[in-house]
PDB file of C-alpha atoms in Angstrom:
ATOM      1  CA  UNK A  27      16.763 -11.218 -20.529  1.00 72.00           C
ATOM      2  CA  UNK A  28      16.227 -10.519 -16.879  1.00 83.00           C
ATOM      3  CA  UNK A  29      13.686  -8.952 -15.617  1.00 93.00           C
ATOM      4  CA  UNK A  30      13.900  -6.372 -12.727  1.00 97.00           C
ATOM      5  CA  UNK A  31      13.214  -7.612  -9.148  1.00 98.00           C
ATOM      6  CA  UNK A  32      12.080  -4.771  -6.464  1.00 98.00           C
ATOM      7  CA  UNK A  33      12.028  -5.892  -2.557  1.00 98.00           C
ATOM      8  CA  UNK A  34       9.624  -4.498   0.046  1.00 98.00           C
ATOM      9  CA  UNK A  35      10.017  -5.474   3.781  1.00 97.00           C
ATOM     10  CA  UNK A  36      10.068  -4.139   7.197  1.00 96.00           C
ATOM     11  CA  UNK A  37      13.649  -4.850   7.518  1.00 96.00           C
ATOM     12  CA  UNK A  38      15.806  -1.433   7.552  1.00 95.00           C
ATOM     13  CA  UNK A  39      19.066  -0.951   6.377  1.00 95.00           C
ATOM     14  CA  UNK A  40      20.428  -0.514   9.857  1.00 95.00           C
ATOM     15  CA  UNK A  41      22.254  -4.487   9.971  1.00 95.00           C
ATOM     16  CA  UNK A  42      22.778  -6.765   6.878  1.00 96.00           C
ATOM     17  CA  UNK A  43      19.583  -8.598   6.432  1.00 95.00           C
ATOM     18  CA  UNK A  44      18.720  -6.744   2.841  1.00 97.00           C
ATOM     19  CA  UNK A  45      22.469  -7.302   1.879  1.00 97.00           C
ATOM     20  CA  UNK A  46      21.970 -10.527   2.433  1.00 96.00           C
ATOM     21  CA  UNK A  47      18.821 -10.702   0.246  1.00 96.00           C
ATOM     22  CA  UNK A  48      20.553  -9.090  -2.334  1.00 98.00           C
ATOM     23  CA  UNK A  49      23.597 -11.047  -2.183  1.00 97.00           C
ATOM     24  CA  UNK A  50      20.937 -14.391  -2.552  1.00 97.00           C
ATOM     25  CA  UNK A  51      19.505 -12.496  -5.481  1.00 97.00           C
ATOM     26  CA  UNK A  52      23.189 -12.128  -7.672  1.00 97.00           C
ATOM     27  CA  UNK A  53      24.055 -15.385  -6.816  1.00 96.00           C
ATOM     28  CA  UNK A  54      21.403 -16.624  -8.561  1.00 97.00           C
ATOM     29  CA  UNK A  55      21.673 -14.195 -11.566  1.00 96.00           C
ATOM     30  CA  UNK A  56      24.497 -11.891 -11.234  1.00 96.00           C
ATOM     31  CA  UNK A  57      22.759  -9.652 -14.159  1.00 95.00           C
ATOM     32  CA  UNK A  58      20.255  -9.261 -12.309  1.00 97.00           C
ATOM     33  CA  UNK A  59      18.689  -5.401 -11.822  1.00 97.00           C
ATOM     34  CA  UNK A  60      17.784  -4.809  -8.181  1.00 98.00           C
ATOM     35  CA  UNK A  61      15.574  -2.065  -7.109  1.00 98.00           C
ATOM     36  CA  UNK A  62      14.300  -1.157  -3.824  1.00 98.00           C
ATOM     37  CA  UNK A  63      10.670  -0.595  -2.961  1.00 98.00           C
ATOM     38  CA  UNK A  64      11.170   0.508   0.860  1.00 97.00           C
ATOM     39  CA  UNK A  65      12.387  -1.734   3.786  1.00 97.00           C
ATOM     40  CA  UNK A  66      10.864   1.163   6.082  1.00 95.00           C
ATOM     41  CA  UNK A  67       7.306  -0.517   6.425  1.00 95.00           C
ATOM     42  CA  UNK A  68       6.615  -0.400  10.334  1.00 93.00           C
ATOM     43  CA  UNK A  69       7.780  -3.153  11.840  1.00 95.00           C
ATOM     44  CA  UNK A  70       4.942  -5.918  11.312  1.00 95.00           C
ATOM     45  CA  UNK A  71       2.605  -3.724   9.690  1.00 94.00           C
ATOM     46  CA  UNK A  72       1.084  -5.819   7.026  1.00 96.00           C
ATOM     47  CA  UNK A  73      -1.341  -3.158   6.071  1.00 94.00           C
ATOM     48  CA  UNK A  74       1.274  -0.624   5.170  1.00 94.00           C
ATOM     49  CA  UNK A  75       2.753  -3.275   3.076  1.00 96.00           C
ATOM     50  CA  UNK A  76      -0.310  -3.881   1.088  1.00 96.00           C
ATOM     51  CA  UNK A  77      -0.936  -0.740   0.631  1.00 93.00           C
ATOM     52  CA  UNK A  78       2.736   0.226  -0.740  1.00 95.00           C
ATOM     53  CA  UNK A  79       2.105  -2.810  -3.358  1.00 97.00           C
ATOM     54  CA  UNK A  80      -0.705  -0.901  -4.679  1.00 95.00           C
ATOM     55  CA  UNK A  81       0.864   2.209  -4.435  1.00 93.00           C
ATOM     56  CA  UNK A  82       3.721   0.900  -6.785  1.00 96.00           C
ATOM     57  CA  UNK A  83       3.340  -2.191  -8.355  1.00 97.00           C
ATOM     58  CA  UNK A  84       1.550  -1.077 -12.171  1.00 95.00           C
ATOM     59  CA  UNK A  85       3.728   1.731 -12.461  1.00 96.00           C
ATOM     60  CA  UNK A  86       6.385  -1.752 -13.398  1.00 98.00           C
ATOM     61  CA  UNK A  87       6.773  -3.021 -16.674  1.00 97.00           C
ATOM     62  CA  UNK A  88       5.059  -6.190 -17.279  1.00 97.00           C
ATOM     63  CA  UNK A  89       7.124  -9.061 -16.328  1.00 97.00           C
ATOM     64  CA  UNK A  90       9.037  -7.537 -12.967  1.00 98.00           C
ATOM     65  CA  UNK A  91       9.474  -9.375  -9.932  1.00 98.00           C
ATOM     66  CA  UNK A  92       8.299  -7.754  -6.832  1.00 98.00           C
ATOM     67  CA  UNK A  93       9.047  -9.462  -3.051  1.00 98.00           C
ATOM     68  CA  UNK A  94       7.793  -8.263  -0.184  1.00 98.00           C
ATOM     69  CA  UNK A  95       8.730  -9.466   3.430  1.00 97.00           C
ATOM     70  CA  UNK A  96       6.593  -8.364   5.842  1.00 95.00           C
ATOM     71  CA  UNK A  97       5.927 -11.515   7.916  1.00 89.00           C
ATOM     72  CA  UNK A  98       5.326 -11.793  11.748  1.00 89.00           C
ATOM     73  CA  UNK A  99       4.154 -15.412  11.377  1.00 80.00           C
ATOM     74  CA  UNK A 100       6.953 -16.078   9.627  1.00 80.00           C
ATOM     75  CA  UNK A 101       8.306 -20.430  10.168  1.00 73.00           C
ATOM     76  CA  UNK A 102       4.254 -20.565  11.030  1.00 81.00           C
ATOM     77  CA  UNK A 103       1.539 -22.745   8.773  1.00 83.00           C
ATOM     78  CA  UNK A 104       0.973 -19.396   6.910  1.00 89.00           C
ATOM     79  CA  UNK A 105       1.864 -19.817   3.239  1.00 95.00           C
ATOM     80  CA  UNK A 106       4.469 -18.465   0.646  1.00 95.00           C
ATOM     81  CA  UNK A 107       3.102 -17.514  -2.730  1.00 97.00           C
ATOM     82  CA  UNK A 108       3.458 -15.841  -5.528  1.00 98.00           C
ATOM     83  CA  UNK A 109       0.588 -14.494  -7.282  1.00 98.00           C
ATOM     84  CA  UNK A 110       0.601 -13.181 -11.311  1.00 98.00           C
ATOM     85  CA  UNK A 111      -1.420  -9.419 -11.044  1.00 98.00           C
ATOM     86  CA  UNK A 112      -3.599  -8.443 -14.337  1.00 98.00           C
ATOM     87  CA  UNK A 113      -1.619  -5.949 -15.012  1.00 97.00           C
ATOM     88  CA  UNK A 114       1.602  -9.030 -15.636  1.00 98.00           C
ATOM     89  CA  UNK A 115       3.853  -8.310 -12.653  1.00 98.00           C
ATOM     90  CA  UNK A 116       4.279 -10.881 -10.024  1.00 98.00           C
ATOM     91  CA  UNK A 117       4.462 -10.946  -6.445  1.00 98.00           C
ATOM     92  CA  UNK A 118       6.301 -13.134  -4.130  1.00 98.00           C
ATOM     93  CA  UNK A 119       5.523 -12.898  -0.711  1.00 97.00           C
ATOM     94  CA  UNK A 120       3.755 -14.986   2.728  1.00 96.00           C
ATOM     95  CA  UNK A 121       0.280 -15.154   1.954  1.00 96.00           C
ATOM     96  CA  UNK A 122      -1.071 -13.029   5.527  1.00 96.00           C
ATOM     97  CA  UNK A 123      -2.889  -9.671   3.926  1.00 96.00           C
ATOM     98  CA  UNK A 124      -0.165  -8.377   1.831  1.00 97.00           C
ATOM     99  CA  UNK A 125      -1.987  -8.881  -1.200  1.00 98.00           C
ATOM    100  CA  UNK A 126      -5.320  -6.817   0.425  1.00 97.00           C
ATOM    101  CA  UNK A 127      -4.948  -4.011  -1.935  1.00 95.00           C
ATOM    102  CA  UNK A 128      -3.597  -5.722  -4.862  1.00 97.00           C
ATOM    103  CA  UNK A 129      -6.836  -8.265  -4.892  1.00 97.00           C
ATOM    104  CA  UNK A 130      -9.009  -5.645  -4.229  1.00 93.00           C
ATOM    105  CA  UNK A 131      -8.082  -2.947  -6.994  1.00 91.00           C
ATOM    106  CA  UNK A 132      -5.824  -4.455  -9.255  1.00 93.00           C
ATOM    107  CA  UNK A 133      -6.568  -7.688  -9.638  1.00 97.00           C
ATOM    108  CA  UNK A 134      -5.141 -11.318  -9.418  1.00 98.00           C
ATOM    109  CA  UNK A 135      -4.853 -13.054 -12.657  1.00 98.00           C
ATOM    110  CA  UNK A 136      -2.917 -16.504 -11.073  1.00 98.00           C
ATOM    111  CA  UNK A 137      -1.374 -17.794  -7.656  1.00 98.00           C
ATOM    112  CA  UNK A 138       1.050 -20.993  -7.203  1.00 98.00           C
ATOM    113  CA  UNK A 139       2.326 -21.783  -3.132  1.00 98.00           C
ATOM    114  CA  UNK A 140       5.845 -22.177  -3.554  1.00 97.00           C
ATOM    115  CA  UNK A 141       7.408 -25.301  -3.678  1.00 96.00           C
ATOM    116  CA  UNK A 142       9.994 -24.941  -1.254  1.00 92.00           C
ATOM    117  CA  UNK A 143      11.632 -28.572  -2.275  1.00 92.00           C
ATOM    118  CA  UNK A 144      12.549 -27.040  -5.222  1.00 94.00           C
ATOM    119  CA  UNK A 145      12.931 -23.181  -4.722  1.00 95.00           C
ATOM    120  CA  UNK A 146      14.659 -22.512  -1.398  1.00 93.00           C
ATOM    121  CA  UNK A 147      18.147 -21.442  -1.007  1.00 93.00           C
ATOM    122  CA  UNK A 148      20.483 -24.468  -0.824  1.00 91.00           C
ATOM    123  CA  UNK A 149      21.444 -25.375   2.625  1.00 84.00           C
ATOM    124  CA  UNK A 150      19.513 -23.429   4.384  1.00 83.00           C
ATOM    125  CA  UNK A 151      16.572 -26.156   5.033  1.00 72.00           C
ATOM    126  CA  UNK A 152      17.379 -26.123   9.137  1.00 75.00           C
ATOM    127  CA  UNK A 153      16.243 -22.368   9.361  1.00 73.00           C
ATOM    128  CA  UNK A 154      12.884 -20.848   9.779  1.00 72.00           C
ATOM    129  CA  UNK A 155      13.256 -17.502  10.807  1.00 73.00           C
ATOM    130  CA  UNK A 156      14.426 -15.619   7.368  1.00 88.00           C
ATOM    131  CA  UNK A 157      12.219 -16.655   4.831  1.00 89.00           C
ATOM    132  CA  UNK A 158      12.808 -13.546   3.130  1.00 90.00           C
ATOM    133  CA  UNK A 159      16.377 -14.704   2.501  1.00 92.00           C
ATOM    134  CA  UNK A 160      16.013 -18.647   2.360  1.00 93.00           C
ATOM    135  CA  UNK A 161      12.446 -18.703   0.320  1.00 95.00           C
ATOM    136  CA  UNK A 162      11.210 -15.275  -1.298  1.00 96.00           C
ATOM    137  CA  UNK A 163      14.119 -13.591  -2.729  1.00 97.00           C
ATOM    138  CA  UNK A 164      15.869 -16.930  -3.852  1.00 97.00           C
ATOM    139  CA  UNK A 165      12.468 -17.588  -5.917  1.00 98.00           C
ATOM    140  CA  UNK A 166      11.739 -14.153  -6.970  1.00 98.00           C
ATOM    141  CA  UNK A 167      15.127 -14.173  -8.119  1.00 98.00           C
ATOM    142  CA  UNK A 168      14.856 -17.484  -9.930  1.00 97.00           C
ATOM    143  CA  UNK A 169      11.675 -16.056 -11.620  1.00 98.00           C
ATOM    144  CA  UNK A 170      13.484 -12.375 -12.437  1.00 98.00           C
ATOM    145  CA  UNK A 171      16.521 -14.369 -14.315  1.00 97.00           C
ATOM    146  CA  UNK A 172      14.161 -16.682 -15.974  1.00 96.00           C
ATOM    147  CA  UNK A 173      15.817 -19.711 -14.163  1.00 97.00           C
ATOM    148  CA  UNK A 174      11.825 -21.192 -13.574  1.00 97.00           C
ATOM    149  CA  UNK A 175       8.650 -19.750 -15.448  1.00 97.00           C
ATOM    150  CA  UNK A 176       5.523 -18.833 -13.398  1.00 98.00           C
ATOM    151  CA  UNK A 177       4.722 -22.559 -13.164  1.00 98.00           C
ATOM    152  CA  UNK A 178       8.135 -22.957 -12.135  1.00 98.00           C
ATOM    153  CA  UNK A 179       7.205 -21.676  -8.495  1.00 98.00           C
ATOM    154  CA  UNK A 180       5.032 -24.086  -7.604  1.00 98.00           C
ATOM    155  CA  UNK A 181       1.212 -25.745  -7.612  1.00 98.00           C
ATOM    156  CA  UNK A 182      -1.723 -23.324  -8.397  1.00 98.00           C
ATOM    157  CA  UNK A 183      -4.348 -22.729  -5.777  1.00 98.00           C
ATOM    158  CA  UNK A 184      -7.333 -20.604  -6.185  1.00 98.00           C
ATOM    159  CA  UNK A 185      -7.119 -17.051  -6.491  1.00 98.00           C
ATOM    160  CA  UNK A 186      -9.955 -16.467  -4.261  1.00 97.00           C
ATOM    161  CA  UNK A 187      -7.876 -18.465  -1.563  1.00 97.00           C
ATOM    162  CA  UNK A 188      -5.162 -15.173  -0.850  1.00 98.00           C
ATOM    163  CA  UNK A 189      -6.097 -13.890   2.188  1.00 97.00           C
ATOM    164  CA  UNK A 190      -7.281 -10.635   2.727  1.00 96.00           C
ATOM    165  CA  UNK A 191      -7.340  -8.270   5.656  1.00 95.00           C
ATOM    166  CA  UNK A 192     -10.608  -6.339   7.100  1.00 92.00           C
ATOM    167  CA  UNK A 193     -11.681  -3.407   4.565  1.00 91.00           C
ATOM    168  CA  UNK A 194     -14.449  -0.706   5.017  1.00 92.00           C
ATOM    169  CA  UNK A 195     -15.768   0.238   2.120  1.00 94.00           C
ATOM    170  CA  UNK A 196     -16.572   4.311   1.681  1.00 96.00           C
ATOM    171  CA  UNK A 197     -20.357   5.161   2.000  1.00 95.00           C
ATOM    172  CA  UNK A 198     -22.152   7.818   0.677  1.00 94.00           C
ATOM    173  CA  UNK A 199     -25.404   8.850   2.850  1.00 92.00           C
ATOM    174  CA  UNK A 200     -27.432  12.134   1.782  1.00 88.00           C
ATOM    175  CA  UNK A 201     -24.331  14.877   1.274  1.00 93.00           C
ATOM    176  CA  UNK A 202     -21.782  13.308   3.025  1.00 96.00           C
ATOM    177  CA  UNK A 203     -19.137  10.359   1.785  1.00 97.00           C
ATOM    178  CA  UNK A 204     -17.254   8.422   4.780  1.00 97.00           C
ATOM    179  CA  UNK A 205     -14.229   6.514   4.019  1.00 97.00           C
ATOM    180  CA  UNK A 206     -11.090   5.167   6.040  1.00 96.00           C
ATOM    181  CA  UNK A 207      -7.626   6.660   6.488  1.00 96.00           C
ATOM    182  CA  UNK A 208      -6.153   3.880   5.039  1.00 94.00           C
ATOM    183  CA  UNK A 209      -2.482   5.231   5.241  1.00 93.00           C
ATOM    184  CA  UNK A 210       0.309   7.946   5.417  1.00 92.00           C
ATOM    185  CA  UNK A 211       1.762  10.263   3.240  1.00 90.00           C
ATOM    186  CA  UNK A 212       4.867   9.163   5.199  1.00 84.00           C
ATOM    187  CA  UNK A 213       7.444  12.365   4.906  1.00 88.00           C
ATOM    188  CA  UNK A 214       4.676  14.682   4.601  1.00 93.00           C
ATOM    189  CA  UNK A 215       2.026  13.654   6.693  1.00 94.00           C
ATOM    190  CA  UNK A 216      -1.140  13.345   4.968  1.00 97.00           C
ATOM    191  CA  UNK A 217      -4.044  11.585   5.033  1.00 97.00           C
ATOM    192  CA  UNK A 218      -4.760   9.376   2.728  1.00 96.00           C
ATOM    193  CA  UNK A 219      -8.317   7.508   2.221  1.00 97.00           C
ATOM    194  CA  UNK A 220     -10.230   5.090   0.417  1.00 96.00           C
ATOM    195  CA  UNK A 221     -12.815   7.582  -1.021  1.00 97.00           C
ATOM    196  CA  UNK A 222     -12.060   7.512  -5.024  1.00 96.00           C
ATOM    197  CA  UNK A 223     -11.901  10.600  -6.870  1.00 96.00           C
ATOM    198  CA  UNK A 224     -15.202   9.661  -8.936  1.00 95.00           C
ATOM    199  CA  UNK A 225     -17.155   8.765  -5.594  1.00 95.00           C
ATOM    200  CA  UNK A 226     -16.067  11.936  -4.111  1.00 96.00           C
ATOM    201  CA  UNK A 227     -17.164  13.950  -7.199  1.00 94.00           C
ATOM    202  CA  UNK A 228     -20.862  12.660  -6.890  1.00 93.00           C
ATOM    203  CA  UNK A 229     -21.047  15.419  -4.055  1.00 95.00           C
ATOM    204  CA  UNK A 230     -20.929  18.294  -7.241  1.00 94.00           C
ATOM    205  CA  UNK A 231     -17.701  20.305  -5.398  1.00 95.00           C
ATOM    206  CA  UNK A 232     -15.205  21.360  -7.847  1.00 96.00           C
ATOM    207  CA  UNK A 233     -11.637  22.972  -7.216  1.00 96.00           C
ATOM    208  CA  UNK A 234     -11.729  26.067  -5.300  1.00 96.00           C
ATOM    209  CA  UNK A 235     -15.119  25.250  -3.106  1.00 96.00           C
ATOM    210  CA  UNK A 236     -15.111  24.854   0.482  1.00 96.00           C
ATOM    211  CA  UNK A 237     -15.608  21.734   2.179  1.00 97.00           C
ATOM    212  CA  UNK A 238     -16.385  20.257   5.483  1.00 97.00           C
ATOM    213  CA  UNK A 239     -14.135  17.465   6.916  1.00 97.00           C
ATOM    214  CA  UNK A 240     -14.982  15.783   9.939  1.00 97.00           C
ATOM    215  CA  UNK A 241     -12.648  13.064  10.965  1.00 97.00           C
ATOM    216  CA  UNK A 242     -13.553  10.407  13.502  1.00 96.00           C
ATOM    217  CA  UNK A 243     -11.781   7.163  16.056  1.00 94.00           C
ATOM    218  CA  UNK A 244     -14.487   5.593  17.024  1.00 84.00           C
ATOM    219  CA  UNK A 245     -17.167   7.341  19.169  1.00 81.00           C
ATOM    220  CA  UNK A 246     -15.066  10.258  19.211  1.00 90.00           C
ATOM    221  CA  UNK A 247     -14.615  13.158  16.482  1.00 93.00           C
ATOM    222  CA  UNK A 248     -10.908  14.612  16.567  1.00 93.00           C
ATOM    223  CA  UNK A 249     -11.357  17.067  13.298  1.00 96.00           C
ATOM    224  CA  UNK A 250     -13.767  19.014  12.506  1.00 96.00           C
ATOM    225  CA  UNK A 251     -13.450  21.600  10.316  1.00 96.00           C
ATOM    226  CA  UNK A 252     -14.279  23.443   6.566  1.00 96.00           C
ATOM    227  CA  UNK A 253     -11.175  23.397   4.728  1.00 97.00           C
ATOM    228  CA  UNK A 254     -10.469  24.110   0.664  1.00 97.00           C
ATOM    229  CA  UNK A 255     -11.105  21.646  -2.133  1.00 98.00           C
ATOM    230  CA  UNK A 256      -7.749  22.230  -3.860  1.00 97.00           C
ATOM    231  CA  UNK A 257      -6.197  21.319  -7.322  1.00 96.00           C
ATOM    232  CA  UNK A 258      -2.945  21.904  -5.746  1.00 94.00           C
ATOM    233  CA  UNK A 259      -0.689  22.701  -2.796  1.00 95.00           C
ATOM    234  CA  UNK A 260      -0.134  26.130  -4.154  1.00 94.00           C
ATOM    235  CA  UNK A 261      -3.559  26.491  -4.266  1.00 96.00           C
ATOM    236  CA  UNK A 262      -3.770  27.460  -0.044  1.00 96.00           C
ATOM    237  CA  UNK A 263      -1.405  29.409   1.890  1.00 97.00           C
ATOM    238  CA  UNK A 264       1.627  27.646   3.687  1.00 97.00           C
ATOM    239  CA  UNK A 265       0.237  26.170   6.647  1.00 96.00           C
ATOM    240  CA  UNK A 266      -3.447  26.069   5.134  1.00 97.00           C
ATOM    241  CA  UNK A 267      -4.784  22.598   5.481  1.00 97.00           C
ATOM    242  CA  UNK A 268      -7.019  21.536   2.069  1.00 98.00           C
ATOM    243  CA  UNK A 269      -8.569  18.084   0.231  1.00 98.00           C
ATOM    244  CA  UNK A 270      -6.800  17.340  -2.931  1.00 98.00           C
ATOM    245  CA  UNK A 271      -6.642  13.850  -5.450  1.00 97.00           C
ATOM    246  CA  UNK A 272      -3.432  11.626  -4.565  1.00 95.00           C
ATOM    247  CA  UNK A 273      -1.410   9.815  -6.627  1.00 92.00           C
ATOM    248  CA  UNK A 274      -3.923   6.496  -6.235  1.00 91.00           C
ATOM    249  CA  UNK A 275      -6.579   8.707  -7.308  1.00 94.00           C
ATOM    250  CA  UNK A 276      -8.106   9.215  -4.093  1.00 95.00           C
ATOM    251  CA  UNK A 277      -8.933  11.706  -2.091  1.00 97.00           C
ATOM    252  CA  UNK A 278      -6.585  13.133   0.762  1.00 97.00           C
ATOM    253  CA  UNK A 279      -6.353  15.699   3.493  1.00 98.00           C
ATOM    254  CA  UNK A 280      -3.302  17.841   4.223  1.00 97.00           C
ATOM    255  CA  UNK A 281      -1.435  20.777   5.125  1.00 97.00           C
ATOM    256  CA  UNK A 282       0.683  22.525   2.892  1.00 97.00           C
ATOM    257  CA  UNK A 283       4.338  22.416   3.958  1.00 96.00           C
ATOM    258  CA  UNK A 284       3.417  20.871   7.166  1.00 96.00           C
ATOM    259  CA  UNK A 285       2.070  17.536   8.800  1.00 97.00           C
ATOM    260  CA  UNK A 286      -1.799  16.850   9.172  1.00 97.00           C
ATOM    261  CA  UNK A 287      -1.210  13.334  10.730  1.00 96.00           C
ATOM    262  CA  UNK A 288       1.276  15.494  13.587  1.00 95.00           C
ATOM    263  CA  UNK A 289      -0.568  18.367  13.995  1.00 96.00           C
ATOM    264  CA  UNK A 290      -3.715  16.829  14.997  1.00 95.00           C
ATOM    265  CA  UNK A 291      -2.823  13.357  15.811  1.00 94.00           C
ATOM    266  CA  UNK A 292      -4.075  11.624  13.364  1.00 95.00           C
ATOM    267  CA  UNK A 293      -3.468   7.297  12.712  1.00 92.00           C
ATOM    268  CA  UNK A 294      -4.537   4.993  10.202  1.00 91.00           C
ATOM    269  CA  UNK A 295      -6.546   2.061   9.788  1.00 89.00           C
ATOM    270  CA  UNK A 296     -10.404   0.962   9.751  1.00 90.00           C
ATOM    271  CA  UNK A 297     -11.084   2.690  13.055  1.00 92.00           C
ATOM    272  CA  UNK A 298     -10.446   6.290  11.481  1.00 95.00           C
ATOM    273  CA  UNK A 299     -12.998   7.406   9.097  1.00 97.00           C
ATOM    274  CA  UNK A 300     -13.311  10.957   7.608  1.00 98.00           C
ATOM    275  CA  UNK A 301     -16.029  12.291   6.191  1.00 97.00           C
ATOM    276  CA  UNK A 302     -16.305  15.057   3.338  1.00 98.00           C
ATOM    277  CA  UNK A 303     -19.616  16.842   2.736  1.00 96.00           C
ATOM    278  CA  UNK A 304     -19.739  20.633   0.854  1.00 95.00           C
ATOM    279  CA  UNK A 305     -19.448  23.397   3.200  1.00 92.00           C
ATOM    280  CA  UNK A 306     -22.988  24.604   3.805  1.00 83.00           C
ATOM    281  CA  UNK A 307     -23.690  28.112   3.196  1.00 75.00           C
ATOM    282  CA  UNK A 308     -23.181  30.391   6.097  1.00 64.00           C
ATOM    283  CA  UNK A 309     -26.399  33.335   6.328  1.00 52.00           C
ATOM    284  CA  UNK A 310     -25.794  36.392   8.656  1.00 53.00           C
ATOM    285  CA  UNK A 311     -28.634  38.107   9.954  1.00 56.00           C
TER     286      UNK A 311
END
């Protein structure tokens, strides 16, 4: 029985490249059950990519087929694997960061390189600039139908050999934690770091206390402010920023019915820490 296969890539839907993966895909299986993760990763942004694996990935069954095409060195030496995650999902994609988050926090039971003698779209050996069609889709497909096993894909090479992009991991110093804005809440947003839910709690703030946020690019401090600790949106008023838990179990910073990232002009990445500390107690003489 096939298994589902769910395709990530910077593409957009705005000219046929992702109808073209998908037509690759049912001509290898035409039973096949197609999903889409997003093609609306930034253009080259093989961060974002990562960290939309991560995001999604072990909410799949065991068994699904994810490919992700996010490749700016793409007909390069770089290489194309697949990788097997703990969880039993597997991941088919050029081996240039993509995997960061996956490696990190989920954890990589198996990789193979893919044999491209063997799994590469027929008769398209003279091109090198859609990979995502010609190499990743037509294997990820082939592994979805059960056409090939996991073996099937190629040689096995270390696990410890996926490459992995910079991290920054959070700190905790006296009463503050510092972490990264690793990425968007894209539609709504907010901030979302790498502090966990359990680090942050070693601070002793629970819902409803007031916290100080300062948020940093460098040398220079853009945010600075005490905000609420909330269990919810509803918690604050409309327009109210507040801290909350997101989805990964982290902690974020937003503003309810409106955008953090706009309002104060806020990016991503391991240049942008924020820092959470509880609010200290105001005395008025």
């Amino acid at each position: 029985m096939s298994k589902a296969l769910i395709l990530q890539t910077d593409f957009g839907t705005a000219d046929g490249a992702v109808s073209a993966m998908y037509g690759v895909a049912f001509s290898v299986d035409p039973e096949l059950k197609i999903f889409d993760l997003t093609h609306e990763i930034p253009q080259y942004d093989i961060w974002e990519a990562s960290y939309r694996l991560i995001q999604t990935v072990s909410y799949w069954p065991k068994g699904s087929v994810f490919v992700s095409v996010v490749d700016p060195g793409v007909g390069s030496t770089r290489r194309s694997i697949a990788v097997e995650t703990v969880d039993g999902q597997y991941i088919i994609t050029p081996d240039n960061g993509t995997l960061t988050h996956i490696k990190k926090m989920t954890g990589i039971m198996a990789a193979r390189v893919i044999d491209e003698s063997v799994n590469r779209l027929p008769n398209s050996g003279e091109s090198y600039t859609f990979h995502g069609r010609d190499v990743y889709v037509f294997t990820g497909a082939r592994l979805a139908g059960g056409v090939i096993d996991f073996a099937g894909v190629g040689p096995q090479v270390a696990v410890d050999s996926v490459i992995e992009l910079p991290t920054v991991s959070p700190k905790k110093e006296n009463d503050v934690i510092t972490g990264t804005i690793d990425v968007l809440d894209v539609r709504f947003g907010s901030l979302w770091t790498n502090i966990s839910r359990e680090s942050f709690l070693e601070l002793g703030i629970n819902h409803g206390d007031r916290v100080e946020i300062s948020i940093e690019n460098g040398t220079r401090t853009l945010y600075k402010n005490i905000i609420t600790y909330a269990k919810s949106f509803a918690d604050v008023y409309v327009g109210e920023p507040l801290l909350y838990v997101n989805s990964l179990d982290c902690m974020a910073v937003a503003i309810n019915q409106g955008s953090f990232a706009r309002a104060y002009n806020i990016g991503t990445g391991t240049s942008w820490k924020l820092g959470i500390r509880k609010a200290p107690k105001l005395v008025y003489e």
